[in-house]
PDB file of C-alpha atoms in Angstrom:
ATOM      1  CA  PHE A  11      25.646 -26.117 -46.249  1.00  0.00           C
ATOM      2  CA  LYS A  12      26.603 -26.963 -42.649  1.00  0.00           C
ATOM      3  CA  GLN A  13      27.909 -30.357 -43.723  1.00  0.00           C
ATOM      4  CA  ASP A  14      29.962 -28.798 -46.557  1.00  0.00           C
ATOM      5  CA  ALA A  15      31.369 -26.192 -44.168  1.00  0.00           C
ATOM      6  CA  LYS A  16      32.432 -28.874 -41.681  1.00  0.00           C
ATOM      7  CA  GLN A  17      34.015 -30.973 -44.439  1.00  0.00           C
ATOM      8  CA  THR A  18      35.800 -27.902 -45.809  1.00  0.00           C
ATOM      9  CA  VAL A  19      37.499 -27.405 -42.427  1.00  0.00           C
ATOM     10  CA  LYS A  20      38.271 -31.129 -42.088  1.00  0.00           C
ATOM     11  CA  ASN A  21      39.880 -31.053 -45.533  1.00  0.00           C
ATOM     12  CA  ALA A  22      41.966 -27.991 -44.671  1.00  0.00           C
ATOM     13  CA  GLN A  23      43.079 -29.590 -41.410  1.00  0.00           C
ATOM     14  CA  ARG A  24      44.055 -32.794 -43.200  1.00  0.00           C
ATOM     15  CA  LEU A  25      45.939 -30.861 -45.901  1.00  0.00           C
ATOM     16  CA  ALA A  26      47.795 -28.869 -43.227  1.00  0.00           C
ATOM     17  CA  LYS A  27      48.694 -32.030 -41.307  1.00  0.00           C
ATOM     18  CA  ASP A  28      49.842 -33.814 -44.457  1.00  0.00           C
ATOM     19  CA  LEU A  29      52.053 -30.892 -45.430  1.00  0.00           C
ATOM     20  CA  GLN A  30      53.506 -30.705 -41.926  1.00  0.00           C
ATOM     21  CA  ASP A  31      54.237 -34.430 -42.065  1.00  0.00           C
ATOM     22  CA  LEU A  32      56.112 -33.753 -45.326  1.00  0.00           C
ATOM     23  CA  GLY A  33      58.283 -31.140 -43.590  1.00  0.00           C
ATOM     24  CA  TYR A  34      56.442 -27.945 -44.512  1.00  0.00           C
ATOM     25  CA  ASP A  35      56.112 -25.108 -42.030  1.00  0.00           C
ATOM     26  CA  VAL A  36      52.371 -24.499 -41.666  1.00  0.00           C
ATOM     27  CA  VAL A  37      51.835 -21.015 -40.258  1.00  0.00           C
ATOM     28  CA  SER A  38      50.109 -21.176 -36.850  1.00  0.00           C
ATOM     29  CA  GLY A  39      50.757 -24.913 -36.688  1.00  0.00           C
ATOM     30  CA  GLY A  40      47.564 -25.843 -38.520  1.00  0.00           C
ATOM     31  CA  THR A  41      44.182 -24.362 -39.258  1.00  0.00           C
ATOM     32  CA  ASP A  42      40.670 -24.121 -37.904  1.00  0.00           C
ATOM     33  CA  LYS A  43      39.160 -22.656 -41.063  1.00  0.00           C
ATOM     34  CA  HIS A  44      39.153 -23.205 -44.830  1.00  0.00           C
ATOM     35  CA  LEU A  45      42.659 -21.873 -45.513  1.00  0.00           C
ATOM     36  CA  VAL A  46      46.163 -23.248 -45.082  1.00  0.00           C
ATOM     37  CA  LEU A  47      49.199 -20.970 -45.191  1.00  0.00           C
ATOM     38  CA  ILE A  48      52.637 -22.514 -45.570  1.00  0.00           C
ATOM     39  CA  ASP A  49      55.992 -20.808 -45.164  1.00  0.00           C
ATOM     40  CA  LEU A  50      58.393 -22.158 -47.784  1.00  0.00           C
ATOM     41  CA  ARG A  51      61.575 -20.625 -46.400  1.00  0.00           C
ATOM     42  CA  ASN A  52      62.637 -23.956 -44.886  1.00  0.00           C
ATOM     43  CA  LYS A  53      62.416 -25.373 -48.428  1.00  0.00           C
ATOM     44  CA  ASN A  54      64.489 -22.445 -49.761  1.00  0.00           C
ATOM     45  CA  ILE A  55      61.941 -21.604 -52.432  1.00  0.00           C
ATOM     46  CA  SER A  56      59.956 -18.468 -53.102  1.00  0.00           C
ATOM     47  CA  GLY A  57      56.170 -18.730 -53.140  1.00  0.00           C
ATOM     48  CA  TRP A  58      56.295 -17.088 -56.558  1.00  0.00           C
ATOM     49  CA  PHE A  59      58.187 -20.008 -58.141  1.00  0.00           C
ATOM     50  CA  ALA A  60      56.137 -22.629 -56.318  1.00  0.00           C
ATOM     51  CA  ALA A  61      52.805 -21.058 -57.332  1.00  0.00           C
ATOM     52  CA  TRP A  62      53.768 -20.923 -61.025  1.00  0.00           C
ATOM     53  CA  ALA A  63      55.035 -24.504 -61.084  1.00  0.00           C
ATOM     54  CA  LEU A  64      51.962 -25.772 -59.233  1.00  0.00           C
ATOM     55  CA  GLU A  65      49.723 -23.973 -61.707  1.00  0.00           C
ATOM     56  CA  LYS A  66      51.474 -25.784 -64.570  1.00  0.00           C
ATOM     57  CA  ALA A  67      50.811 -28.988 -62.642  1.00  0.00           C
ATOM     58  CA  GLY A  68      47.098 -28.120 -62.446  1.00  0.00           C
ATOM     59  CA  ILE A  69      47.047 -27.035 -58.800  1.00  0.00           C
ATOM     60  CA  ILE A  70      46.108 -23.423 -58.158  1.00  0.00           C
ATOM     61  CA  MET A  71      47.469 -21.792 -55.013  1.00  0.00           C
ATOM     62  CA  ASN A  72      48.224 -18.187 -54.221  1.00  0.00           C
ATOM     63  CA  ARG A  73      51.639 -16.876 -53.331  1.00  0.00           C
ATOM     64  CA  ASN A  74      51.283 -15.143 -50.003  1.00  0.00           C
ATOM     65  CA  THR A  75      53.337 -13.305 -47.443  1.00  0.00           C
ATOM     66  CA  VAL A  76      54.000 -15.015 -44.128  1.00  0.00           C
ATOM     67  CA  PRO A  77      54.879 -13.608 -40.704  1.00  0.00           C
ATOM     68  CA  ASN A  78      58.318 -11.938 -40.707  1.00  0.00           C
ATOM     69  CA  ASP A  79      58.595 -12.493 -44.455  1.00  0.00           C
ATOM     70  CA  THR A  80      62.011 -11.759 -45.947  1.00  0.00           C
ATOM     71  CA  GLY A  81      60.520 -11.612 -49.443  1.00  0.00           C
ATOM     72  CA  SER A  82      58.402  -8.847 -50.895  1.00  0.00           C
ATOM     73  CA  SER A  83      54.639  -8.834 -51.387  1.00  0.00           C
ATOM     74  CA  PHE A  84      55.170  -9.701 -55.075  1.00  0.00           C
ATOM     75  CA  TYR A  85      57.762 -12.404 -54.323  1.00  0.00           C
ATOM     76  CA  PRO A  86      56.589 -13.703 -50.941  1.00  0.00           C
ATOM     77  CA  SER A  87      57.850 -16.713 -49.030  1.00  0.00           C
ATOM     78  CA  GLY A  88      54.554 -18.525 -48.680  1.00  0.00           C
ATOM     79  CA  LEU A  89      51.645 -20.233 -50.368  1.00  0.00           C
ATOM     80  CA  ARG A  90      47.996 -19.958 -49.398  1.00  0.00           C
ATOM     81  CA  MET A  91      45.591 -22.723 -50.279  1.00  0.00           C
ATOM     82  CA  GLY A  92      41.898 -23.152 -49.671  1.00  0.00           C
ATOM     83  CA  THR A  93      39.645 -26.189 -49.611  1.00  0.00           C
ATOM     84  CA  PRO A  94      36.133 -24.896 -50.466  1.00  0.00           C
ATOM     85  CA  ALA A  95      36.392 -25.580 -54.214  1.00  0.00           C
ATOM     86  CA  VAL A  96      37.573 -29.171 -53.829  1.00  0.00           C
ATOM     87  CA  THR A  97      35.107 -29.852 -51.018  1.00  0.00           C
ATOM     88  CA  VAL A  98      32.126 -28.685 -53.055  1.00  0.00           C
ATOM     89  CA  ARG A  99      33.193 -31.207 -55.700  1.00  0.00           C
ATOM     90  CA  GLY A 100      32.942 -33.960 -53.074  1.00  0.00           C
ATOM     91  CA  MET A 101      36.599 -34.456 -52.230  1.00  0.00           C
ATOM     92  CA  LYS A 102      37.462 -35.568 -48.720  1.00  0.00           C
ATOM     93  CA  GLU A 103      40.529 -36.338 -46.607  1.00  0.00           C
ATOM     94  CA  LYS A 104      41.766 -39.104 -48.909  1.00  0.00           C
ATOM     95  CA  GLU A 105      42.021 -36.603 -51.772  1.00  0.00           C
ATOM     96  CA  MET A 106      43.807 -34.083 -49.525  1.00  0.00           C
ATOM     97  CA  ASP A 107      46.507 -36.730 -49.069  1.00  0.00           C
ATOM     98  CA  LEU A 108      46.967 -36.853 -52.856  1.00  0.00           C
ATOM     99  CA  ILE A 109      47.023 -33.080 -53.203  1.00  0.00           C
ATOM    100  CA  ALA A 110      49.626 -32.682 -50.444  1.00  0.00           C
ATOM    101  CA  ASP A 111      51.777 -35.323 -52.111  1.00  0.00           C
ATOM    102  CA  TRP A 112      51.540 -33.565 -55.485  1.00  0.00           C
ATOM    103  CA  VAL A 113      52.442 -30.217 -53.906  1.00  0.00           C
ATOM    104  CA  ASP A 114      55.485 -31.818 -52.309  1.00  0.00           C
ATOM    105  CA  GLN A 115      56.526 -33.535 -55.542  1.00  0.00           C
ATOM    106  CA  VAL A 116      56.349 -30.261 -57.484  1.00  0.00           C
ATOM    107  CA  VAL A 117      58.209 -28.230 -54.853  1.00  0.00           C
ATOM    108  CA  ARG A 118      60.958 -30.861 -54.591  1.00  0.00           C
ATOM    109  CA  TYR A 119      61.149 -31.153 -58.379  1.00  0.00           C
ATOM    110  CA  ILE A 120      61.715 -27.465 -59.063  1.00  0.00           C
ATOM    111  CA  GLY A 121      64.147 -27.267 -56.159  1.00  0.00           C
ATOM    112  CA  PRO A 122      65.517 -24.288 -54.256  1.00  0.00           C
ATOM    113  CA  ARG A 123      64.837 -20.993 -56.012  1.00  0.00           C
ATOM    114  CA  GLN A 124      64.802 -17.526 -54.544  1.00  0.00           C
ATOM    115  CA  MET A 125      64.218 -14.027 -55.785  1.00  0.00           C
ATOM    116  CA  PRO A 126      66.482 -11.340 -54.321  1.00  0.00           C
ATOM    117  CA  GLU A 127      65.102 -10.306 -50.932  1.00  0.00           C
ATOM    118  CA  LYS A 128      63.211  -7.053 -50.489  1.00  0.00           C
ATOM    119  CA  GLN A 129      66.195  -5.304 -48.910  1.00  0.00           C
ATOM    120  CA  GLU A 130      67.931  -5.686 -52.277  1.00  0.00           C
ATOM    121  CA  ALA A 131      64.959  -4.579 -54.379  1.00  0.00           C
ATOM    122  CA  THR A 132      65.915  -0.945 -54.991  1.00  0.00           C
ATOM    123  CA  SER A 133      68.748  -1.589 -57.397  1.00  0.00           C
ATOM    124  CA  PRO A 134      67.873  -1.372 -61.123  1.00  0.00           C
ATOM    125  CA  GLU A 135      70.272  -4.273 -61.691  1.00  0.00           C
ATOM    126  CA  ARG A 136      68.335  -6.440 -59.230  1.00  0.00           C
ATOM    127  CA  SER A 137      65.057  -5.444 -60.858  1.00  0.00           C
ATOM    128  CA  ARG A 138      66.372  -6.486 -64.276  1.00  0.00           C
ATOM    129  CA  ARG A 139      67.699  -9.727 -62.822  1.00  0.00           C
ATOM    130  CA  ARG A 140      64.300 -10.507 -61.281  1.00  0.00           C
ATOM    131  CA  SER A 141      62.596  -9.927 -64.597  1.00  0.00           C
ATOM    132  CA  GLU A 142      65.048 -12.231 -66.358  1.00  0.00           C
ATOM    133  CA  MET A 143      64.596 -14.897 -63.662  1.00  0.00           C
ATOM    134  CA  ARG A 144      60.805 -14.742 -64.055  1.00  0.00           C
ATOM    135  CA  GLU A 145      60.941 -15.127 -67.818  1.00  0.00           C
ATOM    136  CA  GLU A 146      63.540 -17.912 -67.732  1.00  0.00           C
ATOM    137  CA  PHE A 147      61.516 -19.861 -65.182  1.00  0.00           C
ATOM    138  CA  LYS A 148      58.267 -19.513 -67.128  1.00  0.00           C
ATOM    139  CA  LYS A 149      60.026 -20.794 -70.258  1.00  0.00           C
ATOM    140  CA  GLU A 150      61.609 -23.636 -68.296  1.00  0.00           C
ATOM    141  CA  ILE A 151      58.286 -24.954 -67.007  1.00  0.00           C
ATOM    142  CA  GLU A 152      56.189 -24.222 -70.104  1.00  0.00           C
ATOM    143  CA  ASN A 153      56.431 -27.736 -71.567  1.00  0.00           C
ATOM    144  CA  ASP A 154      57.954 -29.587 -68.646  1.00  0.00           C
ATOM    145  CA  LYS A 155      57.155 -33.315 -68.851  1.00  0.00           C
ATOM    146  CA  PHE A 156      57.109 -33.906 -65.098  1.00  0.00           C
ATOM    147  CA  LEU A 157      54.673 -31.038 -64.474  1.00  0.00           C
ATOM    148  CA  LYS A 158      52.503 -32.273 -67.354  1.00  0.00           C
ATOM    149  CA  LYS A 159      52.429 -35.736 -65.770  1.00  0.00           C
ATOM    150  CA  ILE A 160      51.198 -34.304 -62.459  1.00  0.00           C
ATOM    151  CA  ASN A 161      48.703 -32.145 -64.370  1.00  0.00           C
ATOM    152  CA  LEU A 162      47.246 -35.260 -65.992  1.00  0.00           C
ATOM    153  CA  GLN A 163      46.895 -36.938 -62.575  1.00  0.00           C
ATOM    154  CA  VAL A 164      45.147 -33.824 -61.219  1.00  0.00           C
ATOM    155  CA  LYS A 165      42.768 -33.783 -64.210  1.00  0.00           C
ATOM    156  CA  ASN A 166      41.983 -37.472 -63.698  1.00  0.00           C
ATOM    157  CA  LEU A 167      41.120 -36.812 -60.061  1.00  0.00           C
ATOM    158  CA  CYS A 168      38.939 -33.835 -60.993  1.00  0.00           C
ATOM    159  CA  GLN A 169      37.042 -35.927 -63.543  1.00  0.00           C
ATOM    160  CA  LYS A 170      36.047 -38.274 -60.697  1.00  0.00           C
ATOM    161  CA  PHE A 171      34.677 -35.249 -58.812  1.00  0.00           C
ATOM    162  CA  PRO A 172      32.898 -33.064 -61.387  1.00  0.00           C
ATOM    163  CA  ILE A 173      31.756 -29.566 -60.544  1.00  0.00           C
ATOM    164  CA  PRO A 174      28.141 -29.802 -59.313  1.00  0.00           C
TER     165      PRO A 174
END
């Protein structure tokens, strides 16, 4: 257990460093635990869009608020990722490099996308527009070839590291 716990932190630190090297704003400048929180505002994308696209690509991360978030709790500006599940499968720093690269590819591929900020949320028109944006985006990524290609790469990696 101690060895897994140490590797879990090493993996999170490597993932955080890799993402920083790719230009992502890692909250607190890194991590000393199993979680990494990134602020996507410098990429001009909502955590909501990024989380959905990453899920289609086979990478599960949670949308999450970040310090001084301009988004709402439902449409936050960040992503939270953890390393315990991949570590228990036997993945190490080398695999964190792949995961960071896939995250970056997906975020760059879907491009800048924002929901109206929370200050604008009270208007029924904005609420309707948000709903339409959500549905349009989900349809757009449903059968996306690029996201399917990444998903296949993720599945291939996972097959090399089966769940114990």
